[in-house]
Short mmCIF file of C-alpha atoms in Angstrom, two decimals:
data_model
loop_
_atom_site.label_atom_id
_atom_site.label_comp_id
_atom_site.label_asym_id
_atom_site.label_seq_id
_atom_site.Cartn_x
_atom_site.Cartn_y
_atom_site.Cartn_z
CA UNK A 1 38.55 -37.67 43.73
CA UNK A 2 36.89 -39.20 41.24
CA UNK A 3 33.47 -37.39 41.96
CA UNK A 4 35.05 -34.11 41.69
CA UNK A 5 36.78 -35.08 38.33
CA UNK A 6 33.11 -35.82 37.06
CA UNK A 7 31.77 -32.31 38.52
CA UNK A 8 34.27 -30.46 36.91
CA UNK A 9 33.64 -32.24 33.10
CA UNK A 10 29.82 -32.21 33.71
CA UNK A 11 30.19 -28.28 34.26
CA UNK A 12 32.29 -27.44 31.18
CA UNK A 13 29.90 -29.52 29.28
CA UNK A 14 27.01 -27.48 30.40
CA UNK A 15 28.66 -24.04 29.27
CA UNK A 16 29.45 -25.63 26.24
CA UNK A 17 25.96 -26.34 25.63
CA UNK A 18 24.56 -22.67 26.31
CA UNK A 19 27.07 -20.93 24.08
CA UNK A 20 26.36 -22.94 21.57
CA UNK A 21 22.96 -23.13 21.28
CA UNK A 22 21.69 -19.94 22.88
CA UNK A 23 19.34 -20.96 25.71
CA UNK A 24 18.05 -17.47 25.73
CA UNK A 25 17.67 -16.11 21.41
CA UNK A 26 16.41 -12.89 20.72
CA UNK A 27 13.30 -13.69 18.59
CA UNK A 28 14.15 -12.84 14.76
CA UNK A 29 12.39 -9.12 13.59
CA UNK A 30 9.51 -9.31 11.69
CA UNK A 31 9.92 -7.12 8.25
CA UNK A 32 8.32 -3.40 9.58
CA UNK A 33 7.63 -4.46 13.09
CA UNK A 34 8.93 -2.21 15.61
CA UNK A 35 10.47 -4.44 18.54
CA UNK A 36 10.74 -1.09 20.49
CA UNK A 37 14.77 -1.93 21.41
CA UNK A 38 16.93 0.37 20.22
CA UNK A 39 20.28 -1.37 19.18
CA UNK A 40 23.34 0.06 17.76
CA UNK A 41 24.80 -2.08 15.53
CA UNK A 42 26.46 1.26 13.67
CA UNK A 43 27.47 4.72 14.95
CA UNK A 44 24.51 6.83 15.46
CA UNK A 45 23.44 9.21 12.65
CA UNK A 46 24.74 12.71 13.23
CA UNK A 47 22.41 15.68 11.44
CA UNK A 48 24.55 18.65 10.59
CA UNK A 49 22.56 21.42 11.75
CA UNK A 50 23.71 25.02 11.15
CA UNK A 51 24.69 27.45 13.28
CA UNK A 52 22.35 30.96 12.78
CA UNK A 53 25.90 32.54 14.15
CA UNK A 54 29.44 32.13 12.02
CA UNK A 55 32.57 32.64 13.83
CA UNK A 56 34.81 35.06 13.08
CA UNK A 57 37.70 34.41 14.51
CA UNK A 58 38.48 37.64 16.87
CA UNK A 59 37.13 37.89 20.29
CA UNK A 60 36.36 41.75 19.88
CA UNK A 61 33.14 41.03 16.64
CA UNK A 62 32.81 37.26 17.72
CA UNK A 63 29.91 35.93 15.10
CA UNK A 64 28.56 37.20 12.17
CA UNK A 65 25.10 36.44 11.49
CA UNK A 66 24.52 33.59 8.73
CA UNK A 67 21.71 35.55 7.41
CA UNK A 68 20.73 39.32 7.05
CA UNK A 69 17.58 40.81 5.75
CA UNK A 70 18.46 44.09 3.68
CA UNK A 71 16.37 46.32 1.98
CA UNK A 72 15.12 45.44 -1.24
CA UNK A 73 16.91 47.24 -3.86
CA UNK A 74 14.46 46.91 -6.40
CA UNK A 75 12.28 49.23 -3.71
CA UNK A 76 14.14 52.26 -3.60
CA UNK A 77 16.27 52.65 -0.15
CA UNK A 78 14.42 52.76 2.51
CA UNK A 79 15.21 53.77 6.39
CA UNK A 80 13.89 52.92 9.92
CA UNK A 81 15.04 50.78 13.03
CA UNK A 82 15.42 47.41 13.13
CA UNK A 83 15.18 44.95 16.41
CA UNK A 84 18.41 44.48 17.71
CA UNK A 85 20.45 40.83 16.45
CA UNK A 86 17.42 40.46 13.97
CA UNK A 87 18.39 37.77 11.96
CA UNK A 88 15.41 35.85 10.13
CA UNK A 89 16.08 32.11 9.17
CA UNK A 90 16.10 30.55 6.05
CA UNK A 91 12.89 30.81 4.15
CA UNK A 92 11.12 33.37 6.12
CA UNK A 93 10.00 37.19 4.38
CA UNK A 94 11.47 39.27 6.83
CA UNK A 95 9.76 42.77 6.71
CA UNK A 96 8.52 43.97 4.08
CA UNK A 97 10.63 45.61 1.56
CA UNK A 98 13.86 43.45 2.50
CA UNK A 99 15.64 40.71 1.06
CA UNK A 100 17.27 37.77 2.96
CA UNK A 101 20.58 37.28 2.19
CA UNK A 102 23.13 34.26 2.91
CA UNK A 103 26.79 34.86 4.02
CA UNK A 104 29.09 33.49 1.88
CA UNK A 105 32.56 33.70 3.48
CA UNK A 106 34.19 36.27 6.12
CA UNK A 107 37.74 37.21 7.25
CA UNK A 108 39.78 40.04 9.26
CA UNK A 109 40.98 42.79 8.11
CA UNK A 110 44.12 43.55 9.61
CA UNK A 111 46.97 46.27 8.59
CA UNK A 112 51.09 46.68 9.27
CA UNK A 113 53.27 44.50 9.95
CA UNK A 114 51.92 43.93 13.45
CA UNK A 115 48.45 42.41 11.93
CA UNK A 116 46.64 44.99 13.81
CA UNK A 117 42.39 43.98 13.60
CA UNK A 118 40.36 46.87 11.94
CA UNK A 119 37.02 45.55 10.54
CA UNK A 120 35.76 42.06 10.21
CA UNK A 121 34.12 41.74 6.47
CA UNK A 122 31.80 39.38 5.04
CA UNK A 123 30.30 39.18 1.50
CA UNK A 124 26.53 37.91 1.66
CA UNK A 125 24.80 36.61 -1.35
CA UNK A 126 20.79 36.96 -2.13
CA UNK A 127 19.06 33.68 -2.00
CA UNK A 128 17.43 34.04 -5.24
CA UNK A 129 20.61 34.94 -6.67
CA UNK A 130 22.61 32.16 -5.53
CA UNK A 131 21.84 29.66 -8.57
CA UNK A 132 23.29 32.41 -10.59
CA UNK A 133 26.58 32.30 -8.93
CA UNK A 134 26.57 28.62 -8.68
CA UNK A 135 26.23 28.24 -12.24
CA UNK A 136 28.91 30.68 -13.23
CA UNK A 137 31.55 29.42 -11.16
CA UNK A 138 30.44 25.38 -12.30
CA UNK A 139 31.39 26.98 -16.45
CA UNK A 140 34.32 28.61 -15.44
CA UNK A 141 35.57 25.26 -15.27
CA UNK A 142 33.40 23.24 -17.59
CA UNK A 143 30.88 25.33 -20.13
CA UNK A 144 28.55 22.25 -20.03
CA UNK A 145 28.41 21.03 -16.47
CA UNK A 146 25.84 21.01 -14.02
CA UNK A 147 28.34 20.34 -11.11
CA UNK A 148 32.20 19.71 -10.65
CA UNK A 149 33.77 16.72 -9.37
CA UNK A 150 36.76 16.73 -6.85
CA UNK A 151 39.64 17.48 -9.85
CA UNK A 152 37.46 20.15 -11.13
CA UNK A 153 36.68 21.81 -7.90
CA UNK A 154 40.49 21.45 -7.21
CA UNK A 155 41.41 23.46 -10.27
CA UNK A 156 38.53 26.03 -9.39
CA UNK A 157 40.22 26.49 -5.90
CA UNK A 158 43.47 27.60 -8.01
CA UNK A 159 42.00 29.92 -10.18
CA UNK A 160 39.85 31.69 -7.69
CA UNK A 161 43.31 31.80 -5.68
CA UNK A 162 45.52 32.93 -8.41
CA UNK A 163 47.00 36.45 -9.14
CA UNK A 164 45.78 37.43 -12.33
CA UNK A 165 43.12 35.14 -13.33
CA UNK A 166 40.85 35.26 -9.88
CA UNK A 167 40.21 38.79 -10.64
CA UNK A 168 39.47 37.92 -14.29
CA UNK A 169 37.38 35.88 -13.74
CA UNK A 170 35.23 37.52 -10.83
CA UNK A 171 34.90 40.52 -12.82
CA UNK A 172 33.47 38.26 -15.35
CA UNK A 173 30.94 36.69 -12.78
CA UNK A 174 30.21 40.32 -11.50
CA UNK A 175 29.52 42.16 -14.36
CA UNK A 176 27.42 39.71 -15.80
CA UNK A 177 24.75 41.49 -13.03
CA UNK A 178 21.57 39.66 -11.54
CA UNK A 179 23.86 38.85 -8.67
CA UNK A 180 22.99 41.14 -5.22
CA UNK A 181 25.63 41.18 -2.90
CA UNK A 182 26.07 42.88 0.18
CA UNK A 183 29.62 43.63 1.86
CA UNK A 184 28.81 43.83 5.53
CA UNK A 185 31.71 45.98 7.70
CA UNK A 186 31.79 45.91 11.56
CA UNK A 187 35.30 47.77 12.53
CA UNK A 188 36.76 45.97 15.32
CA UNK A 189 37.96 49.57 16.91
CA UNK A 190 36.63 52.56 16.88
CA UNK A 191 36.91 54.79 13.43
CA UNK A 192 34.93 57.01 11.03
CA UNK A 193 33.72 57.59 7.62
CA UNK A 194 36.84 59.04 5.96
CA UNK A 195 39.22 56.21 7.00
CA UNK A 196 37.16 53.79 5.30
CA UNK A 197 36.29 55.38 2.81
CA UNK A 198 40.25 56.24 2.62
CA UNK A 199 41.41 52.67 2.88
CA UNK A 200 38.74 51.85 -0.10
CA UNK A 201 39.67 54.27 -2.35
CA UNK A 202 43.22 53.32 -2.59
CA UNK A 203 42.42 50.50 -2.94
CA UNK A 204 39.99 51.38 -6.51
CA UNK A 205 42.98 54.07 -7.42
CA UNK A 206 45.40 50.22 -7.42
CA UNK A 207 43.03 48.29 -9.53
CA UNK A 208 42.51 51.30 -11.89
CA UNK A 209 46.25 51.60 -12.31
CA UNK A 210 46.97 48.18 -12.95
CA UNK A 211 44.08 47.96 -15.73
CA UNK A 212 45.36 51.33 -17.26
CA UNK A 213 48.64 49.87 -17.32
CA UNK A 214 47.80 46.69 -19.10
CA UNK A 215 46.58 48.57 -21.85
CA UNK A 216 42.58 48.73 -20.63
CA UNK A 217 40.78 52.07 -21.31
CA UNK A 218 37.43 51.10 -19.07
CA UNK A 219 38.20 53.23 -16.25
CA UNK A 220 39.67 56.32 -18.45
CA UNK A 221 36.24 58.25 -18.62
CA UNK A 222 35.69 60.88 -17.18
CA UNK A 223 32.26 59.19 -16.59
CA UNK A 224 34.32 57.19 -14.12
CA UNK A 225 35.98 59.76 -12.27
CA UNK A 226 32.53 60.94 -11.70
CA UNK A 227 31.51 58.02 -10.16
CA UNK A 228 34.56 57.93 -7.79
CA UNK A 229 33.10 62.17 -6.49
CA UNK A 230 30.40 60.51 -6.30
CA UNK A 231 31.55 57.31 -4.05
CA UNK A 232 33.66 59.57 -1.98
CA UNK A 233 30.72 62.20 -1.47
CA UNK A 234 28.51 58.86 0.10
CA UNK A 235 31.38 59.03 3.31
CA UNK A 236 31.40 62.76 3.14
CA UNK A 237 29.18 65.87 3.97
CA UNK A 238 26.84 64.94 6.56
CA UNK A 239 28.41 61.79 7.23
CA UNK A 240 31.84 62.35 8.25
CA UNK A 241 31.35 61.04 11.56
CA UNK A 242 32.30 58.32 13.62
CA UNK A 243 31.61 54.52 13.18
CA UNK A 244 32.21 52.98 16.61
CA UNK A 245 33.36 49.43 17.47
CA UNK A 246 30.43 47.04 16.61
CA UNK A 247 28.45 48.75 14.41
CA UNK A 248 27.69 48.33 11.04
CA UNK A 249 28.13 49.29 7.04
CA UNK A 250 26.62 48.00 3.94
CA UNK A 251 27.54 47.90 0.54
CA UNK A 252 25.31 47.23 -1.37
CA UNK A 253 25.31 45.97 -5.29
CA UNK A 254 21.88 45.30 -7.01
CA UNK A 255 21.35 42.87 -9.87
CA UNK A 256 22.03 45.76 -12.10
CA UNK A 257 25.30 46.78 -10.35
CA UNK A 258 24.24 50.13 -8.68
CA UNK A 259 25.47 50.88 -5.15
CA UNK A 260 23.99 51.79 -2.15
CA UNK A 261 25.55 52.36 0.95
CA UNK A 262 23.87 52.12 4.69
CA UNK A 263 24.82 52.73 8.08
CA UNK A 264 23.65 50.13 11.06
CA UNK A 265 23.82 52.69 14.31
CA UNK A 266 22.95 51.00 17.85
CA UNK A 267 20.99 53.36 19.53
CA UNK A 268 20.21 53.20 23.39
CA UNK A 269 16.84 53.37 24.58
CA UNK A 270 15.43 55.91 26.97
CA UNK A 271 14.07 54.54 30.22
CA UNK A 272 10.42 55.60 31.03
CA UNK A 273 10.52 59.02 33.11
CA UNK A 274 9.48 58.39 37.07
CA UNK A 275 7.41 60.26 38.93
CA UNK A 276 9.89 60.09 41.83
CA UNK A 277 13.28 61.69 41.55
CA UNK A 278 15.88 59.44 40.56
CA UNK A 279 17.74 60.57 44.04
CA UNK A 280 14.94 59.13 46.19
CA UNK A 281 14.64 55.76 44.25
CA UNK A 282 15.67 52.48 46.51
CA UNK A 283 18.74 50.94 44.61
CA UNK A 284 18.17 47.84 42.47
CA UNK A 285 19.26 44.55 44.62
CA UNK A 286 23.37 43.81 44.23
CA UNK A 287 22.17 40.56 41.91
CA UNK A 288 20.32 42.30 39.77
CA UNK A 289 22.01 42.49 36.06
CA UNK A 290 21.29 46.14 34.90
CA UNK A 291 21.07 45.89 31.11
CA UNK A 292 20.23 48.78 28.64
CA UNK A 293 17.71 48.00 25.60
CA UNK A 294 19.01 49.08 22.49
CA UNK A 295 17.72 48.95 18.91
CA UNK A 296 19.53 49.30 15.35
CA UNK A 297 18.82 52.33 13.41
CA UNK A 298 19.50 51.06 9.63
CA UNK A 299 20.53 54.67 7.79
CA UNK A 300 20.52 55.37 4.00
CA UNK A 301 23.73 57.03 2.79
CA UNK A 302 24.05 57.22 -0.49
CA UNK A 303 24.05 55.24 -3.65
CA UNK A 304 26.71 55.41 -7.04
CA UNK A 305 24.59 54.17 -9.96
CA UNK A 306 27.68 53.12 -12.09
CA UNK A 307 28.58 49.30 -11.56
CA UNK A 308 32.07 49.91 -11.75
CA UNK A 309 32.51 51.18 -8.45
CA UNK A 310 30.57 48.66 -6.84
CA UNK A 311 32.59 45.27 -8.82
CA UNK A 312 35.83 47.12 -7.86
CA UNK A 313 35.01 47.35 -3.96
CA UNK A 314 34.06 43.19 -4.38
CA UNK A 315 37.25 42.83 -6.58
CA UNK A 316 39.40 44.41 -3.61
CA UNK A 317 38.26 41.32 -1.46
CA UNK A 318 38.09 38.78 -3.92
CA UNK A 319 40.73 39.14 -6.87
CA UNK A 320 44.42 39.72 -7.53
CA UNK A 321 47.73 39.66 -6.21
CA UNK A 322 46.74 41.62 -2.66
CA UNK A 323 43.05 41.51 -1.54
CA UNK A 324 42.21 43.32 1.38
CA UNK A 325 41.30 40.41 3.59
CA UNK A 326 43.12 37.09 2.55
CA UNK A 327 40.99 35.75 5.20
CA UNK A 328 38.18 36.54 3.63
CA UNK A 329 39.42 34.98 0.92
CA UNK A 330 39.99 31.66 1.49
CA UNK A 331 36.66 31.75 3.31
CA UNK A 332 34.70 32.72 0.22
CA UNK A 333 36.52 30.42 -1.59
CA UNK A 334 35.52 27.79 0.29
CA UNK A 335 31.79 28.55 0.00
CA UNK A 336 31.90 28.49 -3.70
CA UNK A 337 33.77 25.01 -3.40
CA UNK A 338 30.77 23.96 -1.85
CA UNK A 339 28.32 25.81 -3.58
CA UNK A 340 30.00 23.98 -7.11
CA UNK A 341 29.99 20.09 -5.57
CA UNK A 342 25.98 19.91 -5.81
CA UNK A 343 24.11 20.59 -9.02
CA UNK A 344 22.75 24.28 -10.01
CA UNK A 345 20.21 25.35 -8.44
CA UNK A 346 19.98 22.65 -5.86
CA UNK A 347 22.14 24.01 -2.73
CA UNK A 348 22.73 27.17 -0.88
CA UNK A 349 26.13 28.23 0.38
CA UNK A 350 27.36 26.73 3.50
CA UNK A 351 30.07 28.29 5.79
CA UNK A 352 31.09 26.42 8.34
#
């Protein structure tokens, strides 16, 4: 009995001894050697890495592209087909005569009571440009500031979000100029010319009332009524026909606020003629995914030189009581909320 009391004691002792003085240490790092264990001692460091697709939120026009490259409007407009889902990266030329451009928010745009989907819209912002709008939106808050701290960027979320002063204040931004933008369209059904171009100029015909009301003469020209012929003539003529689900319209402002409009039509490829007739070809295996090649003919419509039309069309998505997307919105907003937290010049938009 007594030999077994001992064994136990001697035992204990002996763990005693190794968990307090470490028979086994791990040798102390040198400074800048590499030990070649990895240890995690913290949670891992997780890159955010960008999607080069942006969801939109319907299952009909899934993603938008983060970046576009659109012709250069300091070039004229020109035509011709693009690859189809070309979407360069950031930093790279594209083709020449095109600009890249960065999306800066996107919504739905839905009508009735019943929410029914019609386009999904996003505004896209040219790189170069994008200090400019950075730096405008930082003084709308504080004339002297190079960025905006959380209360700041707070009180920018309200005004951007308000009834009267978000349009104030993006007309302001917009008709400053030096800003391209690019409203990108891609109807979730199938539709045409003239109900877009319908749904758009009711939409003008509102602003123009309200401003006329409040005691504004800019739009009482008939320089301006003009421009609105000449707006409705782009979605008229030769091209009242049909925009299909999927496909695509531009709109277009330039840093001197002229418009141009263009049509993105998916054309189908023609298979290479056979020698045999197609009635005495063997039929492709059961497993075999048939898929048809397509390609994206980019169309020039038309263009309205006065930069009223053009900041009216943004103003319809971004200012007032009613914007056509309140999706869109929000999601715009948001961009510029991060566009403001970083200094000028320093950061492009993010949408997540």
């Amino acid at each position: 009995m007594k030999l077994y009391t001992f064994l136990i004691l001697a035992t204990g002792a002996a763990m005693v001894i190794t968990v307090k003085s470490d028979l086994f240490p791990i040798p102390p790092e040198k400074p800048g050697a590499s030990s070649g264990t990895v240890r995690l001692d913290a949670p891992p460091l997780e890159l955010a890495v960008q999607s080069s697709e942006v969801q939109t939120g319907t299952s009909t026009i899934p993603t938008f592209p983060r970046y576009i490259s659109l012709p250069s409007q300091d070039v004229g407009a020109p035509t011709g087909a693009l690859p189809a889902g070309t979407a360069p990266g950031p930093g790279t030329t594209g083709q020449e005569g095109l600009e890249e451009y960065q999306l800066l928010g996107l919504g739905i745009r839905t009508v009735s009571f019943l929410g029914i989907q019609v386009y999904v819209v996003g505004l896209y912002v040219a790189l170069p440009d994008i200090a400019t709008l950075q730096e405008r939106l930082i003084r709308t808050v504080d004339p002297v500031a190079t960025t905006l701290v959380p209360a700041e960027r707070s009180k920018l979320y309200d005004l951007l979000h308000d009834p009267s002063k978000s349009e104030e204040i993006w007309s302001s931004i917009i008709k400053s100029g030096n800003i391209r933008t690019a409203i990108r369209i891609v109807p979730t059904r199938n539709t045409d010319f003239g109900h877009l171009r319908d749904g758009w100029l009711r939409g003008i015909t509102g602003k123009t009332q309200i401003a006329n009301a409040n005691g504004s003469t800019e739009f009482l020209d008939d320089a301006f009524g003009q421009s609105v012929s000449e707006f409705k003539t782009i979605f008229g003529g030769t091209n009242k026909g049909k925009v299909p689900k999927g496909e695509t319209l531009l709109l277009l402002r330039n840093k001197k606020g002229e418009l141009q409009a263009y049509h993105e039509e998916i054309k189908t490829l023609k298979s290479k003629s056979s020698d045999t007739p197609s009635d005495q070809l063997p039929p492709p295996p059961p497993s075999q995914k048939q898929t048809k090649k397509t390609k994206i003919q980019r169309s020039f419509l038309g263009e309205v030189k006065d930069e009223r039309i053009s900041r009216l069309l943004l103003l319809l998505y971004l200012g007032g009581k009613n914007v056509s997307s309140e999706g869109a919105r929000d999601s715009v907003v948001d961009g510029c909320l991060e566009l403001v937290e970083r200094p000028v010049g320093t950061v492009e938009a993010q949408v997540v």
